[in-house]
Amino acid sequence: GAVVSQHPSRVICKSGTSVKIECRSLDFQATTMFWYRQFPKQSLMLMATSNEGSKATYEQGVEKDKFLINHASLTLSTLTVTSAHPEDSSFYICSARIGGAGPYNEQFFGPGTRLTVL
Amino acid sequence: AQSVSQHNHHVILSEAASLELGCNYSYGGTVNLFWYVQYPGQHLQLLLKYFSGDPLVKGIKGFEAEFIKSKFSFNLRKPSVQWSDTAEYFCAVNKNDMRFGAGTRLTVKP
């Protein structure tokens, strides 16, 4: 099956610093990658969608200047949380899709990155 | 508005009880449907998915789900739960991207 990895799996940082999370599709090329956020005991909320070589599309309420997304290749997307604050502490999950938009192109999920901002 | 609804926030069952978790969606047109499980402190695992064909889908760990198009529903079932099924269960709908329901926490008492 299609495998998506994330690095790091856990990160703890001080308030005000920036943190970069990597998402890789290991055995396929991902036209589109997605970033989700999951707060404790809550569901996954889509933050943004990125297509390789294009600017990411952010969901309403997600600050694009705070959550920088780079999708430089068909196998790698990065999420940088800039000037992190304790309220950014969350579980960040990436997902990758083969092919374009549409119900028949399945998304594959990474294992997630737990970010704790002190 | 398009949404995915899971009506049960927290379900508590005894071992060997039967389980049914509700999921309804409000998307029009063709969608694909998924159930994921998330054990405490762990990442998402795919339980089952429906793309087309037989509306009764069988997944891993003895779970199944039935797609009822007329009701916009995709309920998850298991005839006999085990303590190890204690987890959070998420229904998801894929039309152009994957959207999740709020989740249902299942607690199985030994």
PDB file of C-alpha atoms in Angstrom, chain B residues 7 14 22 26 52 78 84 92 94 104:
ATOM      1  CA  HIS B   7     -24.234  11.472  16.306  1.00  0.00           C
ATOM      2  CA  SER B  14     -19.709  -4.142  27.799  1.00  0.00           C
ATOM      3  CA  GLY B  22     -23.831   6.351  13.097  1.00  0.00           C
ATOM      4  CA  SER B  26     -24.585  15.986   3.476  1.00  0.00           C
ATOM      5  CA  SER B  52     -18.628   1.401  -5.191  1.00  0.00           C
ATOM      6  CA  LYS B  78     -19.463  -4.930  14.929  1.00  0.00           C
ATOM      7  CA  SER B  84      -9.311  -3.833  22.814  1.00  0.00           C
ATOM      8  CA  ALA B  92     -14.724  10.446   6.742  1.00  0.00           C
ATOM      9  CA  ASN B  94     -13.945  12.041   0.284  1.00  0.00           C
ATOM     10  CA  THR B 104     -17.083   8.797  18.518  1.00  0.00           C
TER      11      THR B 104
END
